[in-house]
PDB file of C-alpha atoms in Angstrom:
ATOM      1  CA  MET A  23     -17.668   1.418  18.790  1.00 53.00           C
ATOM      2  CA  SER A  24     -18.142  -1.123  15.996  1.00 71.00           C
ATOM      3  CA  ASP A  25     -16.399  -4.461  15.615  1.00 89.00           C
ATOM      4  CA  ILE A  26     -13.689  -5.150  13.141  1.00 91.00           C
ATOM      5  CA  ASN A  27     -15.588  -7.527  10.981  1.00 93.00           C
ATOM      6  CA  THR A  28     -18.559  -5.168  10.646  1.00 94.00           C
ATOM      7  CA  GLU A  29     -16.126  -2.385   9.720  1.00 94.00           C
ATOM      8  CA  VAL A  30     -14.326  -4.569   7.194  1.00 95.00           C
ATOM      9  CA  HIS A  31     -17.532  -5.414   5.588  1.00 96.00           C
ATOM     10  CA  ASN A  32     -18.765  -1.774   5.494  1.00 96.00           C
ATOM     11  CA  ALA A  33     -15.440  -0.492   4.067  1.00 97.00           C
ATOM     12  CA  TYR A  34     -15.292  -3.226   1.459  1.00 97.00           C
ATOM     13  CA  GLU A  35     -18.834  -2.471   0.282  1.00 97.00           C
ATOM     14  CA  VAL A  36     -17.809   1.212  -0.288  1.00 98.00           C
ATOM     15  CA  ILE A  37     -14.462   0.361  -1.975  1.00 98.00           C
ATOM     16  CA  LYS A  38     -15.808  -2.251  -4.278  1.00 97.00           C
ATOM     17  CA  ASN A  39     -18.167   0.422  -5.534  1.00 97.00           C
ATOM     18  CA  GLY A  40     -15.370   2.960  -6.269  1.00 97.00           C
ATOM     19  CA  GLY A  41     -15.636   4.835  -2.981  1.00 98.00           C
ATOM     20  CA  ILE A  42     -12.905   6.104  -0.668  1.00 98.00           C
ATOM     21  CA  ILE A  43     -12.555   5.563   2.983  1.00 98.00           C
ATOM     22  CA  LEU A  44     -10.963   7.234   6.021  1.00 96.00           C
ATOM     23  CA  TYR A  45      -9.288   4.594   8.140  1.00 93.00           C
ATOM     24  CA  PRO A  46      -6.684   3.784  10.857  1.00 90.00           C
ATOM     25  CA  THR A  47      -3.547   2.281   9.624  1.00 87.00           C
ATOM     26  CA  ASP A  48      -0.338   0.986  11.395  1.00 84.00           C
ATOM     27  CA  THR A  49       0.877   4.564  11.438  1.00 83.00           C
ATOM     28  CA  VAL A  50      -1.494   7.497  10.949  1.00 83.00           C
ATOM     29  CA  TRP A  51      -5.154   7.814   9.956  1.00 89.00           C
ATOM     30  CA  GLY A  52      -5.339   7.387   6.119  1.00 91.00           C
ATOM     31  CA  ILE A  53      -7.472   8.013   3.179  1.00 96.00           C
ATOM     32  CA  GLY A  54      -7.748   4.935   0.937  1.00 97.00           C
ATOM     33  CA  CYS A  55      -9.349   3.147  -1.936  1.00 98.00           C
ATOM     34  CA  ASP A  56      -8.751   0.101  -4.214  1.00 98.00           C
ATOM     35  CA  ALA A  57      -5.194   0.711  -5.642  1.00 97.00           C
ATOM     36  CA  SER A  58      -6.309  -0.642  -9.009  1.00 97.00           C
ATOM     37  CA  ASN A  59      -9.264   1.793  -9.500  1.00 97.00           C
ATOM     38  CA  ALA A  60      -8.045   4.921 -11.222  1.00 96.00           C
ATOM     39  CA  GLU A  61     -11.231   6.846 -10.691  1.00 97.00           C
ATOM     40  CA  ALA A  62     -11.254   6.169  -7.052  1.00 97.00           C
ATOM     41  CA  VAL A  63      -7.570   7.198  -6.800  1.00 96.00           C
ATOM     42  CA  ALA A  64      -8.431  10.392  -8.674  1.00 95.00           C
ATOM     43  CA  LYS A  65     -11.065  11.184  -6.030  1.00 96.00           C
ATOM     44  CA  ILE A  66      -8.431  11.093  -3.322  1.00 96.00           C
ATOM     45  CA  TYR A  67      -6.168  13.528  -5.263  1.00 95.00           C
ATOM     46  CA  ALA A  68      -9.044  15.926  -5.608  1.00 94.00           C
ATOM     47  CA  LEU A  69     -10.098  15.522  -1.951  1.00 95.00           C
ATOM     48  CA  LYS A  70      -6.485  16.284  -0.767  1.00 93.00           C
ATOM     49  CA  GLN A  71      -5.985  18.999  -3.397  1.00 91.00           C
ATOM     50  CA  ARG A  72      -2.812  17.197  -4.216  1.00 82.00           C
ATOM     51  CA  ASP A  73      -0.964  17.389  -7.522  1.00 79.00           C
ATOM     52  CA  ASP A  74      -1.356  13.997  -9.187  1.00 71.00           C
ATOM     53  CA  SER A  75       2.350  13.912 -10.004  1.00 69.00           C
ATOM     54  CA  LYS A  76       3.015  13.276  -6.221  1.00 76.00           C
ATOM     55  CA  SER A  77       2.395   9.495  -5.996  1.00 79.00           C
ATOM     56  CA  MET A  78       0.789   7.878  -3.034  1.00 89.00           C
ATOM     57  CA  ILE A  79       1.747   4.681  -1.276  1.00 93.00           C
ATOM     58  CA  VAL A  80      -0.090   1.401  -1.095  1.00 96.00           C
ATOM     59  CA  LEU A  81      -0.573  -1.084   1.591  1.00 96.00           C
ATOM     60  CA  MET A  82      -0.363  -4.868   0.988  1.00 96.00           C
ATOM     61  CA  ASN A  83      -0.922  -7.766   3.145  1.00 94.00           C
ATOM     62  CA  GLY A  84       1.646 -10.316   2.076  1.00 92.00           C
ATOM     63  CA  GLU A  85       3.900 -11.990  -0.381  1.00 93.00           C
ATOM     64  CA  LYS A  86       1.122 -13.147  -2.866  1.00 95.00           C
ATOM     65  CA  MET A  87      -0.128  -9.535  -3.234  1.00 96.00           C
ATOM     66  CA  MET A  88       3.357  -8.247  -3.530  1.00 96.00           C
ATOM     67  CA  TYR A  89       4.228 -10.522  -6.501  1.00 96.00           C
ATOM     68  CA  ASN A  90       0.878  -9.700  -8.115  1.00 96.00           C
ATOM     69  CA  VAL A  91       2.167  -6.047  -8.270  1.00 97.00           C
ATOM     70  CA  PHE A  92       5.931  -6.448  -8.759  1.00 96.00           C
ATOM     71  CA  LYS A  93       7.418  -9.130 -11.065  1.00 94.00           C
ATOM     72  CA  GLU A  94      10.802  -8.687  -9.342  1.00 92.00           C
ATOM     73  CA  ILE A  95      11.359  -7.726  -5.707  1.00 93.00           C
ATOM     74  CA  PRO A  96      14.901  -7.402  -4.485  1.00 91.00           C
ATOM     75  CA  ASP A  97      15.735  -9.911  -1.828  1.00 88.00           C
ATOM     76  CA  VAL A  98      16.966  -6.990   0.473  1.00 89.00           C
ATOM     77  CA  ALA A  99      13.380  -5.802   0.499  1.00 92.00           C
ATOM     78  CA  TRP A 100      12.106  -8.768   2.598  1.00 92.00           C
ATOM     79  CA  GLU A 101      15.190  -8.457   4.891  1.00 91.00           C
ATOM     80  CA  ILE A 102      14.406  -4.778   5.549  1.00 91.00           C
ATOM     81  CA  TRP A 103      10.735  -5.551   6.405  1.00 91.00           C
ATOM     82  CA  ASP A 104      11.787  -8.437   8.610  1.00 91.00           C
ATOM     83  CA  LEU A 105      14.359  -6.376  10.459  1.00 89.00           C
ATOM     84  CA  SER A 106      12.478  -3.110  10.743  1.00 87.00           C
ATOM     85  CA  GLU A 107      11.366  -2.114  14.167  1.00 84.00           C
ATOM     86  CA  LYS A 108       8.901   0.489  12.876  1.00 86.00           C
ATOM     87  CA  PRO A 109       6.551   0.539   9.910  1.00 89.00           C
ATOM     88  CA  THR A 110       8.643   0.779   6.660  1.00 91.00           C
ATOM     89  CA  THR A 111       7.548   1.863   3.220  1.00 93.00           C
ATOM     90  CA  LEU A 112       9.744   0.730   0.296  1.00 95.00           C
ATOM     91  CA  ILE A 113       9.705   2.359  -3.047  1.00 95.00           C
ATOM     92  CA  LEU A 114      10.110  -0.291  -5.635  1.00 96.00           C
ATOM     93  CA  ASP A 115      10.519  -0.366  -9.477  1.00 94.00           C
ATOM     94  CA  ASN A 116       8.081  -1.330 -12.205  1.00 95.00           C
ATOM     95  CA  PRO A 117       4.768  -1.920 -10.462  1.00 97.00           C
ATOM     96  CA  ARG A 118       1.829  -3.507 -12.512  1.00 96.00           C
ATOM     97  CA  ASN A 119      -1.855  -4.320 -11.857  1.00 97.00           C
ATOM     98  CA  VAL A 120      -2.503  -1.064 -10.105  1.00 97.00           C
ATOM     99  CA  ALA A 121      -4.029   2.159 -11.393  1.00 96.00           C
ATOM    100  CA  GLU A 122      -1.585   4.251 -13.451  1.00 94.00           C
ATOM    101  CA  ASN A 123      -2.265   7.468 -11.412  1.00 94.00           C
ATOM    102  CA  VAL A 124      -1.013   5.747  -8.290  1.00 95.00           C
ATOM    103  CA  ILE A 125       2.450   5.071  -9.935  1.00 95.00           C
ATOM    104  CA  ALA A 126       5.064   7.769  -9.831  1.00 93.00           C
ATOM    105  CA  GLU A 127       6.501   9.308 -12.958  1.00 92.00           C
ATOM    106  CA  ASP A 128       9.763   7.284 -12.551  1.00 92.00           C
ATOM    107  CA  LYS A 129       7.678   4.039 -12.686  1.00 94.00           C
ATOM    108  CA  THR A 130       7.970   3.272  -8.947  1.00 94.00           C
ATOM    109  CA  LEU A 131       5.420   2.583  -6.248  1.00 96.00           C
ATOM    110  CA  GLY A 132       5.753   2.990  -2.458  1.00 95.00           C
ATOM    111  CA  VAL A 133       4.534  -0.064  -0.730  1.00 97.00           C
ATOM    112  CA  ARG A 134       4.163  -1.104   2.845  1.00 94.00           C
ATOM    113  CA  LEU A 135       3.405  -4.634   4.223  1.00 94.00           C
ATOM    114  CA  VAL A 136       0.828  -4.305   7.127  1.00 91.00           C
ATOM    115  CA  LYS A 137      -0.169  -6.591   9.811  1.00 84.00           C
ATOM    116  CA  GLU A 138      -2.556  -4.157  11.527  1.00 87.00           C
ATOM    117  CA  PRO A 139      -5.831  -6.234  11.825  1.00 92.00           C
ATOM    118  CA  PHE A 140      -8.324  -3.942  10.056  1.00 94.00           C
ATOM    119  CA  CYS A 141      -6.087  -3.179   7.044  1.00 94.00           C
ATOM    120  CA  PHE A 142      -4.931  -6.715   6.801  1.00 95.00           C
ATOM    121  CA  LYS A 143      -8.568  -8.166   6.827  1.00 96.00           C
ATOM    122  CA  LEU A 144      -9.839  -5.470   4.443  1.00 97.00           C
ATOM    123  CA  MET A 145      -7.112  -6.334   1.845  1.00 96.00           C
ATOM    124  CA  GLU A 146      -7.836 -10.038   2.408  1.00 96.00           C
ATOM    125  CA  ARG A 147     -11.417  -9.376   1.334  1.00 96.00           C
ATOM    126  CA  MET A 148     -10.439  -6.989  -1.462  1.00 96.00           C
ATOM    127  CA  LYS A 149      -7.787  -9.151  -2.883  1.00 96.00           C
ATOM    128  CA  ARG A 150      -6.160  -5.955  -3.918  1.00 96.00           C
ATOM    129  CA  PRO A 151      -3.777  -3.413  -2.432  1.00 97.00           C
ATOM    130  CA  LEU A 152      -5.142  -0.456  -0.585  1.00 97.00           C
ATOM    131  CA  VAL A 153      -4.044   3.189  -1.234  1.00 96.00           C
ATOM    132  CA  SER A 154      -2.947   4.863   1.877  1.00 94.00           C
ATOM    133  CA  THR A 155      -2.284   8.586   2.106  1.00 92.00           C
ATOM    134  CA  SER A 156      -2.263  10.851   5.181  1.00 90.00           C
ATOM    135  CA  ALA A 157      -5.739  12.140   6.140  1.00 92.00           C
ATOM    136  CA  ASN A 158      -4.936  15.840   5.380  1.00 91.00           C
ATOM    137  CA  ILE A 159      -5.276  18.532   2.668  1.00 89.00           C
ATOM    138  CA  SER A 160      -1.843  18.527   0.731  1.00 86.00           C
ATOM    139  CA  GLY A 161       0.633  20.790   2.565  1.00 84.00           C
ATOM    140  CA  MET A 162      -1.219  20.751   5.918  1.00 85.00           C
ATOM    141  CA  PHE A 163       0.003  18.854   9.000  1.00 81.00           C
ATOM    142  CA  SER A 164      -0.707  15.219   9.253  1.00 82.00           C
ATOM    143  CA  PRO A 165      -3.165  14.538  12.058  1.00 84.00           C
ATOM    144  CA  LYS A 166      -2.064  12.438  15.016  1.00 80.00           C
ATOM    145  CA  THR A 167      -5.597  11.786  16.272  1.00 85.00           C
ATOM    146  CA  PHE A 168      -8.939  11.337  14.702  1.00 89.00           C
ATOM    147  CA  LYS A 169     -10.148  14.593  16.278  1.00 91.00           C
ATOM    148  CA  GLU A 170      -7.385  16.526  14.408  1.00 90.00           C
ATOM    149  CA  ILE A 171      -8.740  15.449  11.032  1.00 93.00           C
ATOM    150  CA  SER A 172     -10.441  18.392   9.257  1.00 94.00           C
ATOM    151  CA  PRO A 173     -14.181  18.304   8.593  1.00 94.00           C
ATOM    152  CA  GLU A 174     -13.391  18.777   4.870  1.00 95.00           C
ATOM    153  CA  ILE A 175     -11.655  15.440   4.832  1.00 95.00           C
ATOM    154  CA  ILE A 176     -14.162  13.660   6.996  1.00 95.00           C
ATOM    155  CA  ASN A 177     -17.049  14.902   4.820  1.00 96.00           C
ATOM    156  CA  GLY A 178     -15.201  14.233   1.672  1.00 96.00           C
ATOM    157  CA  VAL A 179     -14.862  10.489   1.973  1.00 97.00           C
ATOM    158  CA  ASP A 180     -17.587   7.882   1.338  1.00 98.00           C
ATOM    159  CA  TYR A 181     -17.109   6.054   4.615  1.00 97.00           C
ATOM    160  CA  VAL A 182     -15.354   6.693   7.988  1.00 95.00           C
ATOM    161  CA  VAL A 183     -14.193   3.529   9.713  1.00 94.00           C
ATOM    162  CA  ASN A 184     -15.468   3.476  13.251  1.00 91.00           C
ATOM    163  CA  LEU A 185     -12.382   1.802  14.952  1.00 87.00           C
ATOM    164  CA  GLN A 186      -9.523   3.298  17.044  1.00 79.00           C
ATOM    165  CA  GLN A 187     -10.873   6.865  16.865  1.00 77.00           C
ATOM    166  CA  ASP A 188      -9.318   7.537  20.296  1.00 75.00           C
ATOM    167  CA  LYS A 189      -5.901   6.257  19.396  1.00 73.00           C
ATOM    168  CA  VAL A 190      -2.982   8.710  19.144  1.00 71.00           C
ATOM    169  CA  CYS A 191      -1.133   7.840  15.824  1.00 69.00           C
ATOM    170  CA  LYS A 192       2.528   6.960  15.585  1.00 68.00           C
ATOM    171  CA  ASN A 193       4.894   8.848  13.312  1.00 71.00           C
ATOM    172  CA  PRO A 194       4.596   8.228   9.582  1.00 74.00           C
ATOM    173  CA  SER A 195       6.549   5.235   8.170  1.00 81.00           C
ATOM    174  CA  THR A 196      10.226   5.183   7.247  1.00 83.00           C
ATOM    175  CA  ILE A 197      10.503   5.474   3.478  1.00 86.00           C
ATOM    176  CA  ILE A 198      13.343   3.819   1.603  1.00 84.00           C
ATOM    177  CA  LYS A 199      13.848   3.758  -2.151  1.00 90.00           C
ATOM    178  CA  LEU A 200      15.134   0.421  -3.355  1.00 86.00           C
ATOM    179  CA  SER A 201      15.952  -0.107  -7.009  1.00 85.00           C
ATOM    180  CA  LEU A 202      16.296  -3.256  -8.886  1.00 82.00           C
ATOM    181  CA  ASP A 203      20.034  -2.642  -9.301  1.00 81.00           C
ATOM    182  CA  ASN A 204      20.213  -2.541  -5.484  1.00 75.00           C
ATOM    183  CA  GLN A 205      20.658   1.145  -4.940  1.00 82.00           C
ATOM    184  CA  VAL A 206      19.284   2.193  -1.623  1.00 80.00           C
ATOM    185  CA  LYS A 207      18.115   5.732  -0.692  1.00 83.00           C
ATOM    186  CA  ILE A 208      16.626   6.776   2.603  1.00 82.00           C
ATOM    187  CA  ILE A 209      13.836   9.280   1.761  1.00 82.00           C
ATOM    188  CA  ARG A 210      12.284   9.703   5.288  1.00 77.00           C
ATOM    189  CA  LYS A 211      13.684   8.162   8.647  1.00 76.00           C
TER     190      LYS A 211
END
């Protein structure tokens, strides 16, 4: 098993060159890339055999990154994250400074603030948000363990993070759509 700093370095080197990685998140194993790199985002859609009209979420590591992507963030967003007992993804309006192909057709973007050490440190190094989508072919089950990830996914990424490969993943995050006019819609509990 490798150490976190080595894995952050290795993953960063791949991502900065437009590569995609397979990595542990605060919920499930994810496939990710630099959320501002449209070509890398397209590689993930191709690997997952996913229609690019289905947007993916991005992870962020704090307020500074959030305000780089969203000019306006409803106050209630911070309250939801502060009060949530489990990882929560919020779908927010009018993102910027990310690849067009990661933004949904209705000009929204799903985002999750993470404290998980690997993801947090990687984004600290990248200084950009990280795409996060489940490590499966579109329509197939989301793997709960590294061993359940299909060889097609493992062989299709540019780098596999060598951390937490024995962990059993939690459920995917709660997803809440939160518009600038304060409408709230729960997408997934």
